[in-house]
Structure formats: C-alpha cells, structure tokens
CSV table of C-alpha atoms in Angstrom, one decimal:
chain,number,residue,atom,x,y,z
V,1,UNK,CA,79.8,68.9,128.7
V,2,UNK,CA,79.7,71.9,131.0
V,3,UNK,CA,81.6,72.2,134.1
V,4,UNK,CA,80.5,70.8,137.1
V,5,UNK,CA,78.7,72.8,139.7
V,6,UNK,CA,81.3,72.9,142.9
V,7,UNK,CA,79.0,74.4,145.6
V,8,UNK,CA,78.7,72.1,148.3
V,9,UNK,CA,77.1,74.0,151.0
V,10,UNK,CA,77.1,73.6,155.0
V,11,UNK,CA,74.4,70.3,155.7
V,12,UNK,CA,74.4,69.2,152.0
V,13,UNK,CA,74.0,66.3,150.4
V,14,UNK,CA,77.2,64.3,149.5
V,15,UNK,CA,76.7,64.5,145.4
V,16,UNK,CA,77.2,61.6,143.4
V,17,UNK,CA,80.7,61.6,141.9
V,18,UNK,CA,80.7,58.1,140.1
V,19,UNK,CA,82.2,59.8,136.8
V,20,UNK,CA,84.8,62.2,136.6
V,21,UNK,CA,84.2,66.1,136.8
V,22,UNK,CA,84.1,67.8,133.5
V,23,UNK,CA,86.3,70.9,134.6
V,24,UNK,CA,88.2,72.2,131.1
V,25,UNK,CA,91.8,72.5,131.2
V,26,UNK,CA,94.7,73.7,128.6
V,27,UNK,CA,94.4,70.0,126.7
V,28,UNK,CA,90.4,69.3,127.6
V,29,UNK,CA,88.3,72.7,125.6
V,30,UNK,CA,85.0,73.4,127.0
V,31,UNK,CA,82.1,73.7,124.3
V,32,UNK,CA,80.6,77.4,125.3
V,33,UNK,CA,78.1,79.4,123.5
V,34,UNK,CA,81.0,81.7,122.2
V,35,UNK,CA,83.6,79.3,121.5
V,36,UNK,CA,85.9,77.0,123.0
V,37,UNK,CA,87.2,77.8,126.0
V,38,UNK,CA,90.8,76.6,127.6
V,39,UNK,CA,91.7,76.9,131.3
V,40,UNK,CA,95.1,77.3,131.8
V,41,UNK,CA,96.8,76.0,135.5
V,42,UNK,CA,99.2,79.1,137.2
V,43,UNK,CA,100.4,76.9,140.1
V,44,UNK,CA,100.8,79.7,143.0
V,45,UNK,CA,99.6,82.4,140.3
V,46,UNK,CA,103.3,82.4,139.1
V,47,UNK,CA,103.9,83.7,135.2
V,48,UNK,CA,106.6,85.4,134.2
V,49,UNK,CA,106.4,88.1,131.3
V,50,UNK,CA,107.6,86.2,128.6
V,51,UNK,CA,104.8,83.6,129.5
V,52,UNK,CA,102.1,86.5,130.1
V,53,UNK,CA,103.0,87.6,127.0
V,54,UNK,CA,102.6,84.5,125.3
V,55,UNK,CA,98.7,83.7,127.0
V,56,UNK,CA,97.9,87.4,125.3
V,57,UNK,CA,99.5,85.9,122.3
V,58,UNK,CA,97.2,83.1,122.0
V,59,UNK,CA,94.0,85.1,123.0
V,60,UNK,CA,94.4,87.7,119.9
V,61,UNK,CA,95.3,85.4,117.4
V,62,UNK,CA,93.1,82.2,118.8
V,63,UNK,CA,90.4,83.5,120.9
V,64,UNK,CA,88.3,86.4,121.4
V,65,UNK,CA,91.3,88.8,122.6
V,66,UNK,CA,90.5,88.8,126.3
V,67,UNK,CA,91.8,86.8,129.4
V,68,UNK,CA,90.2,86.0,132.2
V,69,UNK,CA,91.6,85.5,135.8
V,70,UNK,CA,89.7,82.5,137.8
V,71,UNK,CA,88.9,82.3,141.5
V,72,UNK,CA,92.0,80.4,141.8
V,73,UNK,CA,94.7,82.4,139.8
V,74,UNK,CA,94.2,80.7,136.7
V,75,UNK,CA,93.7,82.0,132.9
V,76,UNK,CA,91.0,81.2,130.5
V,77,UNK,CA,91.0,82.0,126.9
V,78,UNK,CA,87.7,81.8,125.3
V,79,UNK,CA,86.0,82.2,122.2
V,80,UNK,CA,88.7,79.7,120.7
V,81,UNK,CA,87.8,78.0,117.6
V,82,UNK,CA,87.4,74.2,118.1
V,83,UNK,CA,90.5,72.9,116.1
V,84,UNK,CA,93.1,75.0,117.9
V,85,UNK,CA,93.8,72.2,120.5
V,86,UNK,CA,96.7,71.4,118.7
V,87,UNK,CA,98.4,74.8,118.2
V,88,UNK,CA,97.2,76.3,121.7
V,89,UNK,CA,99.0,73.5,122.8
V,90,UNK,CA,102.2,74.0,121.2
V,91,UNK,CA,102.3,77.7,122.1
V,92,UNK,CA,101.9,76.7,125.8
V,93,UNK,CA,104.7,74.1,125.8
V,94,UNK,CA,107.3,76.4,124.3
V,95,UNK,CA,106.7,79.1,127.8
V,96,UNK,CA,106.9,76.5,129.8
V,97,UNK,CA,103.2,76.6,130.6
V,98,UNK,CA,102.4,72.9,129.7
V,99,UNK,CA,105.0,70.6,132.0
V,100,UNK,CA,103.2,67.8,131.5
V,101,UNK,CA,100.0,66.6,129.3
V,102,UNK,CA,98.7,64.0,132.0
V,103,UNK,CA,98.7,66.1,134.9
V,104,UNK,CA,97.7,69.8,133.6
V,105,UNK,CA,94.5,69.8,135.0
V,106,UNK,CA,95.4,68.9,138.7
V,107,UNK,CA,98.1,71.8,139.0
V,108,UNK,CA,95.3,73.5,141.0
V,109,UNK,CA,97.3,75.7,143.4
V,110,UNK,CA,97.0,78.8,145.2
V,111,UNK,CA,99.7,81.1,147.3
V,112,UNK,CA,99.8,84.2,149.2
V,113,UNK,CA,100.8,86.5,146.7
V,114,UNK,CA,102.7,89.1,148.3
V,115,UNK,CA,102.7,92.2,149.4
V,116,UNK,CA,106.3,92.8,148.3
V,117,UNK,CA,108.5,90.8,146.8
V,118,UNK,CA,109.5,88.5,149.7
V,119,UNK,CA,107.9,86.1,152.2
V,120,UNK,CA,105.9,87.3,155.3
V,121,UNK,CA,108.8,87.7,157.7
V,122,UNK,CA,109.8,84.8,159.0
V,123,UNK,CA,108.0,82.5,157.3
V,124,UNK,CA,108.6,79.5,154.2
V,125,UNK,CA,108.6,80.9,150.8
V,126,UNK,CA,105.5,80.0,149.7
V,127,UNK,CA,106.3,80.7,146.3
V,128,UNK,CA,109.2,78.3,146.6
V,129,UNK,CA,106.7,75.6,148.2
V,130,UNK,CA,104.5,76.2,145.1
V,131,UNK,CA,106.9,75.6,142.3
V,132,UNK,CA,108.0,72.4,144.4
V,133,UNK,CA,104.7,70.9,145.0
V,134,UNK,CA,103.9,71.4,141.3
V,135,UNK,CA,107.1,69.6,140.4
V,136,UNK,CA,105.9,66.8,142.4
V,137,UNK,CA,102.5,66.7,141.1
V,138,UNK,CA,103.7,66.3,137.8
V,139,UNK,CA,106.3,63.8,138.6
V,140,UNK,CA,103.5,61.1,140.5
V,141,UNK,CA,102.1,59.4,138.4
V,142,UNK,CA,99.1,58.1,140.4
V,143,UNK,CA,98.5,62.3,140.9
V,144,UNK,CA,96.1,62.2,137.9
V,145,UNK,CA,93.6,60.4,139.9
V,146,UNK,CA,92.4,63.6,141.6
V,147,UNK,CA,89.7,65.6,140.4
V,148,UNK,CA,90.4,69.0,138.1
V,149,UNK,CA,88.8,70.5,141.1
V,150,UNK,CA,91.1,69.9,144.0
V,151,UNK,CA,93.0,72.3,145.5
V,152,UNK,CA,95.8,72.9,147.3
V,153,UNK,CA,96.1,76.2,149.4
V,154,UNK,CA,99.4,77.5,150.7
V,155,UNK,CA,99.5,80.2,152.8
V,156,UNK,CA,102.8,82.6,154.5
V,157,UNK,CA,101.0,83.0,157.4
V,158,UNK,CA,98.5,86.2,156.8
V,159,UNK,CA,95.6,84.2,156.6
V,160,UNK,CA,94.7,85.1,153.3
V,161,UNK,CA,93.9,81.6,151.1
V,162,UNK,CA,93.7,79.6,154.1
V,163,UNK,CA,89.9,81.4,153.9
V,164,UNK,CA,89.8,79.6,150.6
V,165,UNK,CA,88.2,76.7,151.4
V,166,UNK,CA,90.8,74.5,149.8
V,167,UNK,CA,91.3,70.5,149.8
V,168,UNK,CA,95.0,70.6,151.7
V,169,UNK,CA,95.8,73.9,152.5
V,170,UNK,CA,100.0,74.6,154.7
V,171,UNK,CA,100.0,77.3,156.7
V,172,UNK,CA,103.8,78.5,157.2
V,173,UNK,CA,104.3,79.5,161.1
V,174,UNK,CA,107.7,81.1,162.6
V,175,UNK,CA,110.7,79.1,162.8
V,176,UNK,CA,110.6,76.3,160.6
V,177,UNK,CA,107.6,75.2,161.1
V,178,UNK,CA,103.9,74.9,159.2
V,179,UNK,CA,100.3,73.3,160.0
V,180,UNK,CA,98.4,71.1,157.3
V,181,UNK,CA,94.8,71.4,157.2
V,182,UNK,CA,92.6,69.4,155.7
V,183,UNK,CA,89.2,70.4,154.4
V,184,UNK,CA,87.6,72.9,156.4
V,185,UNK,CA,88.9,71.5,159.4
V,186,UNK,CA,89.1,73.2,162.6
V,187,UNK,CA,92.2,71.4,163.4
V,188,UNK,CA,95.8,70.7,161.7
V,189,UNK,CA,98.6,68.8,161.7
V,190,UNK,CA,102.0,70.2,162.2
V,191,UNK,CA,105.4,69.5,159.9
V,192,UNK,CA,108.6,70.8,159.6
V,193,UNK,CA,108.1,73.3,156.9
V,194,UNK,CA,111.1,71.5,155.1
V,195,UNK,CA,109.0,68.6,154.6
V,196,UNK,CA,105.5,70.5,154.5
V,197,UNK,CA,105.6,69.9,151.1
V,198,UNK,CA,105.8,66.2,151.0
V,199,UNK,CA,103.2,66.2,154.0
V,200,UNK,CA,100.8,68.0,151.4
V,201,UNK,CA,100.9,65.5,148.7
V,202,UNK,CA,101.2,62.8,151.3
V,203,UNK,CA,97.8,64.2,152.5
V,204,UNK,CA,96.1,64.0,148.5
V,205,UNK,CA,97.3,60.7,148.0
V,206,UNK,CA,96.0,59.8,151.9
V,207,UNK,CA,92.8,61.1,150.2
V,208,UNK,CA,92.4,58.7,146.9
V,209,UNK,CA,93.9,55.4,149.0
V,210,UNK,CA,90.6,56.6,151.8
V,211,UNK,CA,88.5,56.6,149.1
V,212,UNK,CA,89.0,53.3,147.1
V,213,UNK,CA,89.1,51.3,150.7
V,214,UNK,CA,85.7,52.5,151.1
V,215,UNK,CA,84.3,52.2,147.9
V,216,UNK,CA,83.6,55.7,147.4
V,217,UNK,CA,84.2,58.8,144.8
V,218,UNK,CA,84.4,62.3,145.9
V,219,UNK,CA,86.5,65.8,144.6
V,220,UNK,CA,87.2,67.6,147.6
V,221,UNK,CA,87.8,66.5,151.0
V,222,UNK,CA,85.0,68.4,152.4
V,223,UNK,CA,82.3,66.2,150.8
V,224,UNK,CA,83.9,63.2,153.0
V,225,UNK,CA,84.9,65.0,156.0
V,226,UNK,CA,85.4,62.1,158.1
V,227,UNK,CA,87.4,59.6,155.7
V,228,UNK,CA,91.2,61.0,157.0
V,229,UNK,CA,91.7,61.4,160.9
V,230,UNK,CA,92.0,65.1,162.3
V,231,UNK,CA,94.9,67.0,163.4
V,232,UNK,CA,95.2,67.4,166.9
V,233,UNK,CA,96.4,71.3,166.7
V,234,UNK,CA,93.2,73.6,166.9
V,235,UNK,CA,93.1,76.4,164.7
V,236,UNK,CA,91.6,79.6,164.8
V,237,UNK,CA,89.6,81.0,161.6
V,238,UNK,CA,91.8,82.4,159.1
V,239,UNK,CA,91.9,86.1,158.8
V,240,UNK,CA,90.9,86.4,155.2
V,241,UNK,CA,93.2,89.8,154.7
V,242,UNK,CA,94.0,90.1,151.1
V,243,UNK,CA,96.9,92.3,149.9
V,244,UNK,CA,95.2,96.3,150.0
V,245,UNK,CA,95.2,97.3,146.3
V,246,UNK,CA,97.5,100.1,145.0
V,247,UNK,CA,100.7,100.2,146.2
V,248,UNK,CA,101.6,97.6,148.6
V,249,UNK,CA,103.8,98.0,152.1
V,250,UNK,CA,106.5,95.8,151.0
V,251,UNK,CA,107.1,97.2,147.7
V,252,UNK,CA,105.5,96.4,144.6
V,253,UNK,CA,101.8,96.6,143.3
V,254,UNK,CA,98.2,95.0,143.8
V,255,UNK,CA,95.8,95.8,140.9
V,256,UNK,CA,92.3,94.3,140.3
V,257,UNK,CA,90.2,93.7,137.3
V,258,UNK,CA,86.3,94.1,136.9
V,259,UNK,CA,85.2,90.3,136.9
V,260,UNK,CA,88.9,89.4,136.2
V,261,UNK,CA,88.5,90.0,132.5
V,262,UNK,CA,91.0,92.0,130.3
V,263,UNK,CA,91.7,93.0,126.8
V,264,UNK,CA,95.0,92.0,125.2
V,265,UNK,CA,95.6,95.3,125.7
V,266,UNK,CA,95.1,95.9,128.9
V,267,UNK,CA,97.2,92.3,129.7
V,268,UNK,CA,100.2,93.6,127.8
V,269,UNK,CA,99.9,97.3,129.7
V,270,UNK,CA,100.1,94.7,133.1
V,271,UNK,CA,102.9,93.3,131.8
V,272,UNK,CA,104.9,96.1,131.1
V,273,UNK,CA,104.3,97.6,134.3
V,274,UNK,CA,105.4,94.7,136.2
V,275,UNK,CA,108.7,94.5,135.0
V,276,UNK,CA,109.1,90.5,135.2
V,277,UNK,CA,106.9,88.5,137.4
V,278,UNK,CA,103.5,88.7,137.8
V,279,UNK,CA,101.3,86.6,140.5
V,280,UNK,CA,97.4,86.3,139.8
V,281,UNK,CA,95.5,86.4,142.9
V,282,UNK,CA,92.3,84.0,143.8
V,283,UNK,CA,90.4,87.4,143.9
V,284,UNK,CA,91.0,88.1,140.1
V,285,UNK,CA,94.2,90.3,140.2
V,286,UNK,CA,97.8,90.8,140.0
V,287,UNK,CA,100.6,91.4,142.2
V,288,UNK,CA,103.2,93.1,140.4
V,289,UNK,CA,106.1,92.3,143.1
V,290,UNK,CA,108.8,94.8,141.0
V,291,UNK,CA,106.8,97.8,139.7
V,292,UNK,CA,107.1,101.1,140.8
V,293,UNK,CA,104.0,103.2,142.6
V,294,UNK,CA,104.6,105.8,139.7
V,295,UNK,CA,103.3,102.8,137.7
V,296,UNK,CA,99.5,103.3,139.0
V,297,UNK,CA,98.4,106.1,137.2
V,298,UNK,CA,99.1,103.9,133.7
V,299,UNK,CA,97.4,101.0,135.3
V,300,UNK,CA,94.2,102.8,136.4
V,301,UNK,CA,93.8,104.3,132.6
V,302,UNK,CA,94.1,100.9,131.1
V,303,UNK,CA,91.0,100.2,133.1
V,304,UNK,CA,92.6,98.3,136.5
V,305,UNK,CA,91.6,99.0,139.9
V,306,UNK,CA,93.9,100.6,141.4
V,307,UNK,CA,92.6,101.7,144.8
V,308,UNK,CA,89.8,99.9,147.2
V,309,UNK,CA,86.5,101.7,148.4
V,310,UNK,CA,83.9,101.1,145.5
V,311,UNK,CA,81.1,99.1,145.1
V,312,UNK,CA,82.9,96.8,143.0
V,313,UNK,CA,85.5,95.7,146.0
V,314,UNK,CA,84.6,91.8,146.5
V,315,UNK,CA,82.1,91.7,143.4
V,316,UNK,CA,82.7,89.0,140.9
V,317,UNK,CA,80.0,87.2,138.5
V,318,UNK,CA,79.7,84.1,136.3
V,319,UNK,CA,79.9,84.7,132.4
V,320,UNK,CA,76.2,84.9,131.9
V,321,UNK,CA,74.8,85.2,128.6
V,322,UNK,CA,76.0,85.2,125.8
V,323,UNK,CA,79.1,83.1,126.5
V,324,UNK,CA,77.1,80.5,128.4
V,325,UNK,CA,73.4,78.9,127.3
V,326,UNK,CA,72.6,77.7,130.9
V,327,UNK,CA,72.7,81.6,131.9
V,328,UNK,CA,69.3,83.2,132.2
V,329,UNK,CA,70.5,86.5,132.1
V,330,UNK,CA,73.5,88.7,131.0
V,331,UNK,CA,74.8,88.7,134.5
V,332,UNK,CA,78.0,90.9,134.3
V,333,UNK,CA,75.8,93.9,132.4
V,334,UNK,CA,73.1,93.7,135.0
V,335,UNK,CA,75.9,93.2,138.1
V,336,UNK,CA,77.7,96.3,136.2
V,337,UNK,CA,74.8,98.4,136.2
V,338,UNK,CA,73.6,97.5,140.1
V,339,UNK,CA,77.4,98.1,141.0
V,340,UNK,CA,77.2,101.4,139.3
V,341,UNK,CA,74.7,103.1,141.5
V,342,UNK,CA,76.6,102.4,144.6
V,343,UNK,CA,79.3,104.9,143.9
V,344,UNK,CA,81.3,104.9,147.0
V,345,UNK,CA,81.4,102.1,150.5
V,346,UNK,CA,80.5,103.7,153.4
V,347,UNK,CA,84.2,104.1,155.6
V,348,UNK,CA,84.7,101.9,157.4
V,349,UNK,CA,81.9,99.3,156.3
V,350,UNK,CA,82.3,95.7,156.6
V,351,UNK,CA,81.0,94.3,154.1
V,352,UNK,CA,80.4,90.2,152.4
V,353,UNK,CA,81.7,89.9,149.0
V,354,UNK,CA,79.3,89.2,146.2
V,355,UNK,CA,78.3,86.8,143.6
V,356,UNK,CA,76.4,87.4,140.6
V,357,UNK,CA,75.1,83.7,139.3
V,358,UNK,CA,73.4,83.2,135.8
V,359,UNK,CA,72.0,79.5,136.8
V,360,UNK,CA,71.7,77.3,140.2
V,361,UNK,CA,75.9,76.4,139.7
V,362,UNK,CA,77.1,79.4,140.8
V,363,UNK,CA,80.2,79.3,139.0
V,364,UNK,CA,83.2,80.9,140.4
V,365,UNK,CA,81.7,81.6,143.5
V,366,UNK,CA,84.0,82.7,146.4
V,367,UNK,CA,84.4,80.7,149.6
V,368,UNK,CA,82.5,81.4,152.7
V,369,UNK,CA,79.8,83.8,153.8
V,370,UNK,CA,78.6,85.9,150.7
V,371,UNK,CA,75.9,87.6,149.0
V,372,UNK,CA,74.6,85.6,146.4
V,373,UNK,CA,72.4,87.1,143.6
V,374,UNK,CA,71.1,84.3,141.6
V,375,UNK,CA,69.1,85.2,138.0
V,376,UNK,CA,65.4,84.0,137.8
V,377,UNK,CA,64.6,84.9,134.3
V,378,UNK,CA,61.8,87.7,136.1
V,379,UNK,CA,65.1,89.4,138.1
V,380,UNK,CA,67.4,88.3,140.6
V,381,UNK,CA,66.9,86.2,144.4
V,382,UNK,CA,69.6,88.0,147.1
V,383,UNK,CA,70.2,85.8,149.8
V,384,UNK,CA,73.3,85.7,152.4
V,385,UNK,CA,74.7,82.3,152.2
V,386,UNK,CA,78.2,79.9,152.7
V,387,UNK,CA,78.1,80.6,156.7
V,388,UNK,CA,77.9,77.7,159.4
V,389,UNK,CA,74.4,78.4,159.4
V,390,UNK,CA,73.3,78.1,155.8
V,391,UNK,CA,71.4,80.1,153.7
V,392,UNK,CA,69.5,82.9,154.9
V,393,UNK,CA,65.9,84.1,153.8
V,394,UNK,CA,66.2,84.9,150.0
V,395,UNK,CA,64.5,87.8,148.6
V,396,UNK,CA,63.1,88.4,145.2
V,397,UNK,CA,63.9,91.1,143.6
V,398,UNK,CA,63.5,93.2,139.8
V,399,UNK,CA,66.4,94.5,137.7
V,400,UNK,CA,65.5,98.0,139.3
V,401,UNK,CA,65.4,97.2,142.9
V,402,UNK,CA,68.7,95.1,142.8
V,403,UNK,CA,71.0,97.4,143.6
V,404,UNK,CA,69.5,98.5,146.7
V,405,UNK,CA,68.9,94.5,148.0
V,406,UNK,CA,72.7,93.8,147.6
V,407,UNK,CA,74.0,96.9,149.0
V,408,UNK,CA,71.7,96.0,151.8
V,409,UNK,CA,72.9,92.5,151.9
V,410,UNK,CA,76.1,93.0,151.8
V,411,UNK,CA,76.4,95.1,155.2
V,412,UNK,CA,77.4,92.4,158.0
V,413,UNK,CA,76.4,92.9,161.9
C-alpha cells in the first residue's frame, strides 16, 4: 500500500484512522513504480560519516544510486529490488542505524541543527535531548503503539522546528528550563529541561492512554486537539528562521539539495567535506558542524546549494512520475523548469515556500502557509494554503503560465 496522505488542514474533517498508517520504514519497503523504497529514521538528523557512508553504500549497490533527504531529516533509498529486506537490514544494523526492529518506524524526530557546532547559547543541547529520547523510545515497549507518522520536535530556542507542526515539540529556554507543546497549541507546559525529556514521552504515551479511554484512533495530536488538557504558558508563534545557507556564524556549514535528492556521488563529496558529523535538516539539507568555508566551492560543483537568493529557496516537490503511479505528472521536471525562469528573488522579498504535488496527498509538504501547486493532468492549480484561514482561491493554470502564477503566489503582504 502507498503511504498515507498526512495533510490535515485548518477546519478538516477528523479522518478515519481505524487501521494503522502505511508509512514505509527501514524493515516495512514501500511498493513504488521504480522499486522498493526504504525510509530510514535519523533521530535529530544525527549520522556520522561512517554511517553516511554506509546509506550511500546501500543505495549504489541496492538501489538506484541516489538518497533522498525527507521533510523530517530522514533518508530514503529507492529503486530497491524487493528481496533486499534482508541484506538492507543487515547493513543498517552493523552502523548502528537499526537499534531496534520494533520501534524503527516511530524514531520520528527532528532538532535544531546548528548553526555551529554547539547549542544556541544558553540553552539544552538539543542534540543530546535527541539521542536520549530515541533511547527511550526504543527501550518502551508500549512506544510502538504510535503511528510511523508522529513526531516529536525539539527546538534550542531559535524557533526553527517548533514551525514544524510536530505532535510534542520542547522548546529549550535560558536557565534550565523548556516548554512542552502539544499539537499546534498556542500554549505549553513548562519542565525542568533536565526532565524535558521524560515530560516529552510522558506527553506521547498521555496521547495513546487519551485515546483508548475514548474509544478513538488518531496519528497526530492535532486531529484530536482537545483529548490532553492545555498548558497554561501562552506562546508566541515560532520564528520559523532556519540556519542561512553557506557558511554559518557559529562555524561550520549549511548546504541544500534540489528536492533533497543526491547521487552517491554527490553524498560521498558531503561526507568528505564534513569531516565527521553530518545533521540533515527538515528542509532537505545538511549541516556540516566541522567543515571549513574553503569547503564551499567543492560543495557548490557537486551540485549543493551553497548560497540563498534563488527561486529554488523553500521549493520542494513529491516524486511525481515515474517513481510514483498516483502522480499525474512528472512534477520535479515541470517544478524544475517553472523554477528555472525565475533566476534571482527580488532582495529583500518575503516570500511562502512551495510545494509541487503530483496527486491530492501532497506528499512531503511543509508545515504552514504555502504555495501549493497541485497537477491536474491539463497543468497545475496554485493556491495559497496551510494558514488559519484555509485555502485561498485556487487558480488554474498551463505548463507555460506556471511559473509566473507561483512566483506571484509566493510574494506574501
């Protein structure tokens, strides 16, 4: 079965959850049009190079050769043949990629990746919270109840995936301390940050005990806002600011990838630039927290982003044809070609991210307001969606013309 769609917009519908969602994982292959396709949980977006090394490993000699970076930091391999379960499995166990077989698929966590190779000043370690929570995950065993889909969100502060939309999100604050959100909340809880991650998993398992007292099924907390009682500590919205690319303040680097997709190639060139860890950000990059800035020029001629200001900053798409049947078009050629004749963002622009969609799921959309440019089979609808209002008028549009309705779009008030 395909994945399940995961848009539930402002004023929806609760959807009917009575089975379990079909999301892939390293142990669970997806069936695509070009192969098998594996998704492989990065808790926090943490790989070392021995482990990034081993993912390109098994995309050359099982796959199609390329990785792909998710909207939550995670890796897919596709174009797998379907008897590799087996042997991908065993290559993941041996880096340390596979900690356990019952609870891969609900390692589903994101972290501030950076800039630099520390904390935001005085705040929890993130990084530190995430390899703890995992560890936790892993080791409750009534943890595999939760859908593939949830997901836990922790943040140093900046603001950054606290804009993510996620199930339980911890926010670190100054001096020990940290909120817990829950949902899309306007309101948290605070906790000592020492104990911030036992209040998170507290919160997930709060969640499934809700939900079998009242007789219902649901993967996120957002679809039964009102089953776990508020926090009483207001909260403004988060600031959304993702690490600049190039060279970051702190130290270290921030490159992107066009629709998160690279080559072997390109993977290995990452991985030799970081010189040992690498974190995969939600918006389909890489911090590399030890490289050099005289490491960019490399980067950019193996085909990263290295620097913002072009049409592509915020763009992301679904796989499209040929890779998925539901797909009425080849998304990520047309999205390429649209992107193409917007050459350079006006300065200073604020402008939505936007999503390129081959059918009605909308996979891998980003949170929030957006653009989203869904295929008709005749061209493309633009609309402006994901705000507290809901969607806004749609318009259709031809191939030719849809370049000029997203960069219109895309230009907030």
């Amino acid at each position: 079965m395909p994945p399940e769609p995961d848009a539930v917009e402002p004023g929806a519908a609760v959807p009917d959850r009575a089975r379990s969602d079909a999301c892939p994982g390293a142990l669970r292959l997806h069936t695509a049009d070009d192969g098998a396709l594996a998704r492989v949980r990065l808790p926090g977006g943490l790989l070392t190079d021995r482990q990034a090394l081993a993912l390109a490993g098994a995309a050359e000699t099982l796959g199609d050769g390329r990785l792909e970076i998710t909207s939550r930091g995670n890796v897919q391999l596709r174009g797998l043949a379907s008897d590799c379960g087996a042997e991908l499995a065993e290559r993941l166990r041996a880096a340390g990629l596979l900690p356990s077989d019952t609870h891969e698929r609900v390692r589903n966590i994101v972290a501030s990746p950076g800039p630099g190779a520390g904390p935001a000043e005085g705040s929890a370690d993130v990084r530190a919270w995430a390899r703890a929570l995992d560890a936790a995950l892993c080791a409750s065993p009534w943890a595999t109840g939760l859908s593939g889909k949830f997901l836990f969100a922790l943040d140093d502060g900046r603001g950054d995936v606290a804009a993510l939309d996620a199930d339980v999100t911890l926010i670190a604050g100054p001096d020990g301390t940290a909120l817990l959100r829950l949902g899309r909340a306007a309101t948290a809880r605070p906790v000592p940050a020492g104990r911030a991650v036992e209040a998170a998993l507290d919160a997930a398992r709060e969640f499934l005990d809700a939900q079998r007292a009242a007789g219902l099924r649901a993967w996120h907390l957002r679809e039964l806002p009102d089953l776990l009682p508020p926090g009483p500590v207001p909260l403004a919205p988060p600031a959304a600011t993702r690490p600049p690319l190039g060279a970051l303040p702190g130290g270290g680097l921030h490159v992107g990838l066009r629709f998160g997709v690279a080559a072997a190639g390109q993977w290995r060139a990452l991985v030799e630039a970081a010189e040992g860890e690498l974190r995969l950000t939600p918006w389909r990059g890489a911090v590399l927290p030890g490289a050099p800035a005289d490491r960019l020029p490399a980067l950019a001629a193996a085909g990263f982003r290295t620097a913002a200001g072009t049409a592509w900053d915020g763009a992301s798409a679904c796989t499209g044809l040929p890779g998925c049947a539901k797909s009425r078009s080849d998304v990520r050629a047309d999205a390429a070609r649209a992107l193409g004749g917007v050459r350079v963002l006006d300065e200073g622009a604020a402008l939505l991210p936007v999503h390129w969609s081959g059918c009605e799921r909308r996979c891998g959309h980003p949170a929030g307001l957006r653009v989203d440019v869904l295929a008709t089979g005749e061209g493309y609808r633009v609309a402006v969606t994901g705000g507290p209002q809901g969607r806004d008028t749609a318009v259709e549009v031809t191939n030719e013309l849809m370049a000029a309705a997203v960069a219109a779009a895309r230009r907030t008030t």
